[in-house]
Amino acid sequence: MHITPIQLRFNDIDQMGHVNNAVIMEFFDLGKSEFFTAVGLPPEEGEFTVMVVHVEVDFHSQIRYHDKVHVTTRVDGFGTKSLRVVQQVVNDTTGEPCATCKTVMSGYSRATHRAAVIPDTIKERIRRYQDENEN
């Protein structure tokens, strides 16, 4: 599992006094970017990458301006050309999840601009990273 600390900004807060749901989606995007960079697959580099093809989000509790939160990110499984990412925004004080995101990502070739098989070397790199960073 990868942990990304989140710094809340004043402009993340909506008129209801909590972090806007659309902003929480940005937290999940940041978590995915940090995760794939940590495993050696930075989103902006290389011929092979992964891209989002499906997202499901459940919002559990509000996040207020002075709350301290982080995003956890892990790959939950692989298909031939896809992987499943599970993430949570977690309140640092209570340890409770504020939101949960399940994302399906497709392997993608920048050369062909098409879906691509996820190489076994990348699957193994992700597994190894997660084994080494189990929390």
PDB file of C-alpha atoms in Angstrom, residues 2-128:
ATOM      1  CA  HIS A   2       1.156   3.500  -0.783  1.00  0.00           C
ATOM      2  CA  ILE A   3       0.293   6.494   1.424  1.00  0.00           C
ATOM      3  CA  THR A   4       0.033  10.024   0.039  1.00  0.00           C
ATOM      4  CA  PRO A   5      -0.401  12.851   2.582  1.00  0.00           C
ATOM      5  CA  ILE A   6      -2.893  15.499   1.459  1.00  0.00           C
ATOM      6  CA  GLN A   7      -2.600  19.180   2.270  1.00  0.00           C
ATOM      7  CA  LEU A   8      -6.050  20.745   2.281  1.00  0.00           C
ATOM      8  CA  ARG A   9      -6.358  24.174   0.707  1.00  0.00           C
ATOM      9  CA  PHE A  10      -8.936  26.843   1.502  1.00  0.00           C
ATOM     10  CA  ASN A  11     -10.285  26.645  -2.060  1.00  0.00           C
ATOM     11  CA  ASP A  12     -10.978  22.877  -1.593  1.00  0.00           C
ATOM     12  CA  ILE A  13     -13.896  23.821   0.680  1.00  0.00           C
ATOM     13  CA  ASP A  14     -17.361  24.361  -0.765  1.00  0.00           C
ATOM     14  CA  GLN A  15     -20.302  26.446   0.479  1.00  0.00           C
ATOM     15  CA  MET A  16     -21.343  23.613   2.795  1.00  0.00           C
ATOM     16  CA  GLY A  17     -18.045  23.948   4.700  1.00  0.00           C
ATOM     17  CA  HIS A  18     -16.532  20.637   3.644  1.00  0.00           C
ATOM     18  CA  VAL A  19     -14.197  19.418   0.915  1.00  0.00           C
ATOM     19  CA  ASN A  20     -16.061  19.283  -2.380  1.00  0.00           C
ATOM     20  CA  ASN A  21     -16.599  15.796  -3.840  1.00  0.00           C
ATOM     21  CA  ALA A  22     -14.909  16.808  -7.097  1.00  0.00           C
ATOM     22  CA  VAL A  23     -11.804  17.799  -5.112  1.00  0.00           C
ATOM     23  CA  ILE A  24     -11.751  14.382  -3.454  1.00  0.00           C
ATOM     24  CA  MET A  25     -11.463  12.908  -6.957  1.00  0.00           C
ATOM     25  CA  GLU A  26      -8.305  15.012  -7.388  1.00  0.00           C
ATOM     26  CA  PHE A  27      -6.936  13.444  -4.181  1.00  0.00           C
ATOM     27  CA  PHE A  28      -7.477  10.000  -5.704  1.00  0.00           C
ATOM     28  CA  ASP A  29      -5.739  11.073  -8.942  1.00  0.00           C
ATOM     29  CA  LEU A  30      -2.772  12.362  -6.940  1.00  0.00           C
ATOM     30  CA  GLY A  31      -2.621   9.075  -5.020  1.00  0.00           C
ATOM     31  CA  LYS A  32      -2.569   7.054  -8.254  1.00  0.00           C
ATOM     32  CA  SER A  33       0.140   9.271  -9.744  1.00  0.00           C
ATOM     33  CA  GLU A  34       2.298   9.008  -6.605  1.00  0.00           C
ATOM     34  CA  PHE A  35       1.770   5.227  -6.443  1.00  0.00           C
ATOM     35  CA  PHE A  36       2.771   4.541 -10.037  1.00  0.00           C
ATOM     36  CA  THR A  37       5.766   6.864  -9.745  1.00  0.00           C
ATOM     37  CA  ALA A  38       6.857   4.999  -6.599  1.00  0.00           C
ATOM     38  CA  VAL A  39       6.721   1.648  -8.401  1.00  0.00           C
ATOM     39  CA  GLY A  40       8.804   3.037 -11.281  1.00  0.00           C
ATOM     40  CA  LEU A  41       6.014   3.705 -13.758  1.00  0.00           C
ATOM     41  CA  PRO A  42       5.680   7.512 -13.780  1.00  0.00           C
ATOM     42  CA  PRO A  43       2.511   8.472 -15.675  1.00  0.00           C
ATOM     43  CA  GLU A  44       4.270  10.987 -17.911  1.00  0.00           C
ATOM     44  CA  GLU A  45       7.162   8.764 -19.008  1.00  0.00           C
ATOM     45  CA  GLY A  46       7.780   5.683 -21.100  1.00  0.00           C
ATOM     46  CA  GLU A  47       6.080   3.927 -23.985  1.00  0.00           C
ATOM     47  CA  PHE A  48       3.771   1.930 -21.701  1.00  0.00           C
ATOM     48  CA  THR A  49       1.410   3.468 -19.159  1.00  0.00           C
ATOM     49  CA  VAL A  50      -2.006   2.859 -17.644  1.00  0.00           C
ATOM     50  CA  MET A  51      -5.148   4.930 -18.040  1.00  0.00           C
ATOM     51  CA  VAL A  52      -8.447   5.127 -16.171  1.00  0.00           C
ATOM     52  CA  VAL A  53     -11.380   3.353 -17.837  1.00  0.00           C
ATOM     53  CA  HIS A  54     -13.842   3.023 -14.923  1.00  0.00           C
ATOM     54  CA  VAL A  55     -14.269   4.693 -11.524  1.00  0.00           C
ATOM     55  CA  GLU A  56     -16.616   4.016  -8.585  1.00  0.00           C
ATOM     56  CA  VAL A  57     -16.592   6.218  -5.492  1.00  0.00           C
ATOM     57  CA  ASP A  58     -18.393   5.944  -2.163  1.00  0.00           C
ATOM     58  CA  PHE A  59     -18.375   8.975   0.127  1.00  0.00           C
ATOM     59  CA  HIS A  60     -18.504   7.960   3.802  1.00  0.00           C
ATOM     60  CA  SER A  61     -17.981  11.135   5.831  1.00  0.00           C
ATOM     61  CA  GLN A  62     -17.248  14.819   5.453  1.00  0.00           C
ATOM     62  CA  ILE A  63     -13.768  16.292   5.352  1.00  0.00           C
ATOM     63  CA  ARG A  64     -13.552  19.732   6.963  1.00  0.00           C
ATOM     64  CA  TYR A  65     -10.879  22.371   6.388  1.00  0.00           C
ATOM     65  CA  HIS A  66      -8.750  21.607   9.451  1.00  0.00           C
ATOM     66  CA  ASP A  67      -8.917  17.816   9.115  1.00  0.00           C
ATOM     67  CA  LYS A  68      -5.699  15.946   8.387  1.00  0.00           C
ATOM     68  CA  VAL A  69      -6.116  13.269   5.706  1.00  0.00           C
ATOM     69  CA  HIS A  70      -4.113  10.944   3.491  1.00  0.00           C
ATOM     70  CA  VAL A  71      -4.820   8.681   0.513  1.00  0.00           C
ATOM     71  CA  THR A  72      -3.998   4.986   0.535  1.00  0.00           C
ATOM     72  CA  THR A  73      -3.493   3.300  -2.831  1.00  0.00           C
ATOM     73  CA  ARG A  74      -3.003  -0.344  -3.728  1.00  0.00           C
ATOM     74  CA  VAL A  75      -3.503  -2.572  -6.745  1.00  0.00           C
ATOM     75  CA  ASP A  76      -6.119  -5.178  -5.894  1.00  0.00           C
ATOM     76  CA  GLY A  77      -5.732  -7.426  -8.939  1.00  0.00           C
ATOM     77  CA  PHE A  78      -4.727  -7.802 -12.554  1.00  0.00           C
ATOM     78  CA  GLY A  79      -6.366  -8.797 -15.804  1.00  0.00           C
ATOM     79  CA  THR A  80      -4.487  -9.278 -19.067  1.00  0.00           C
ATOM     80  CA  LYS A  81      -4.777  -5.624 -20.104  1.00  0.00           C
ATOM     81  CA  SER A  82      -6.157  -4.122 -16.910  1.00  0.00           C
ATOM     82  CA  LEU A  83      -5.604  -3.669 -13.215  1.00  0.00           C
ATOM     83  CA  ARG A  84      -7.866  -2.742 -10.316  1.00  0.00           C
ATOM     84  CA  VAL A  85      -6.851   0.027  -7.935  1.00  0.00           C
ATOM     85  CA  VAL A  86      -8.469   0.483  -4.514  1.00  0.00           C
ATOM     86  CA  GLN A  87      -7.993   3.765  -2.680  1.00  0.00           C
ATOM     87  CA  GLN A  88      -9.259   5.475   0.446  1.00  0.00           C
ATOM     88  CA  VAL A  89      -9.097   8.995   1.776  1.00  0.00           C
ATOM     89  CA  VAL A  90      -8.503   8.422   5.489  1.00  0.00           C
ATOM     90  CA  ASN A  91      -8.868  10.820   8.413  1.00  0.00           C
ATOM     91  CA  ASP A  92      -5.485  10.832  10.201  1.00  0.00           C
ATOM     92  CA  THR A  93      -7.048  11.525  13.616  1.00  0.00           C
ATOM     93  CA  THR A  94      -9.808   8.913  13.615  1.00  0.00           C
ATOM     94  CA  GLY A  95      -8.345   6.398  11.153  1.00  0.00           C
ATOM     95  CA  GLU A  96     -11.768   6.246   9.515  1.00  0.00           C
ATOM     96  CA  PRO A  97     -12.212   6.282   5.730  1.00  0.00           C
ATOM     97  CA  CYS A  98     -13.871   9.421   4.347  1.00  0.00           C
ATOM     98  CA  ALA A  99     -14.190   8.059   0.800  1.00  0.00           C
ATOM     99  CA  THR A 100     -13.373   4.854  -1.088  1.00  0.00           C
ATOM    100  CA  CYS A 101     -12.508   4.679  -4.785  1.00  0.00           C
ATOM    101  CA  LYS A 102     -12.313   1.592  -6.989  1.00  0.00           C
ATOM    102  CA  THR A 103     -10.713   2.206 -10.368  1.00  0.00           C
ATOM    103  CA  VAL A 104     -10.134  -0.047 -13.359  1.00  0.00           C
ATOM    104  CA  MET A 105      -7.124   1.024 -15.400  1.00  0.00           C
ATOM    105  CA  SER A 106      -6.116  -0.270 -18.809  1.00  0.00           C
ATOM    106  CA  GLY A 107      -2.598  -0.850 -20.023  1.00  0.00           C
ATOM    107  CA  TYR A 108      -1.904   1.648 -22.796  1.00  0.00           C
ATOM    108  CA  SER A 109       0.738   1.878 -25.528  1.00  0.00           C
ATOM    109  CA  ARG A 110       1.739   5.426 -26.424  1.00  0.00           C
ATOM    110  CA  ALA A 111       3.210   4.117 -29.691  1.00  0.00           C
ATOM    111  CA  THR A 112      -0.010   2.519 -30.956  1.00  0.00           C
ATOM    112  CA  HIS A 113      -2.509   4.628 -28.968  1.00  0.00           C
ATOM    113  CA  ARG A 114      -4.316   1.433 -28.005  1.00  0.00           C
ATOM    114  CA  ALA A 115      -4.924  -0.782 -25.020  1.00  0.00           C
ATOM    115  CA  ALA A 116      -1.914  -2.971 -24.290  1.00  0.00           C
ATOM    116  CA  VAL A 117      -1.153  -6.104 -22.312  1.00  0.00           C
ATOM    117  CA  ILE A 118       0.354  -5.274 -18.936  1.00  0.00           C
ATOM    118  CA  PRO A 119       3.846  -6.786 -19.006  1.00  0.00           C
ATOM    119  CA  ASP A 120       4.608  -9.395 -16.354  1.00  0.00           C
ATOM    120  CA  THR A 121       7.636  -7.327 -15.325  1.00  0.00           C
ATOM    121  CA  ILE A 122       5.354  -4.427 -14.381  1.00  0.00           C
ATOM    122  CA  LYS A 123       2.921  -6.695 -12.544  1.00  0.00           C
ATOM    123  CA  GLU A 124       5.837  -8.137 -10.582  1.00  0.00           C
ATOM    124  CA  ARG A 125       7.224  -4.670  -9.826  1.00  0.00           C
ATOM    125  CA  ILE A 126       3.836  -3.614  -8.415  1.00  0.00           C
ATOM    126  CA  ARG A 127       3.508  -6.809  -6.349  1.00  0.00           C
ATOM    127  CA  ARG A 128       7.023  -6.430  -4.972  1.00  0.00           C
TER     128      ARG A 128
END
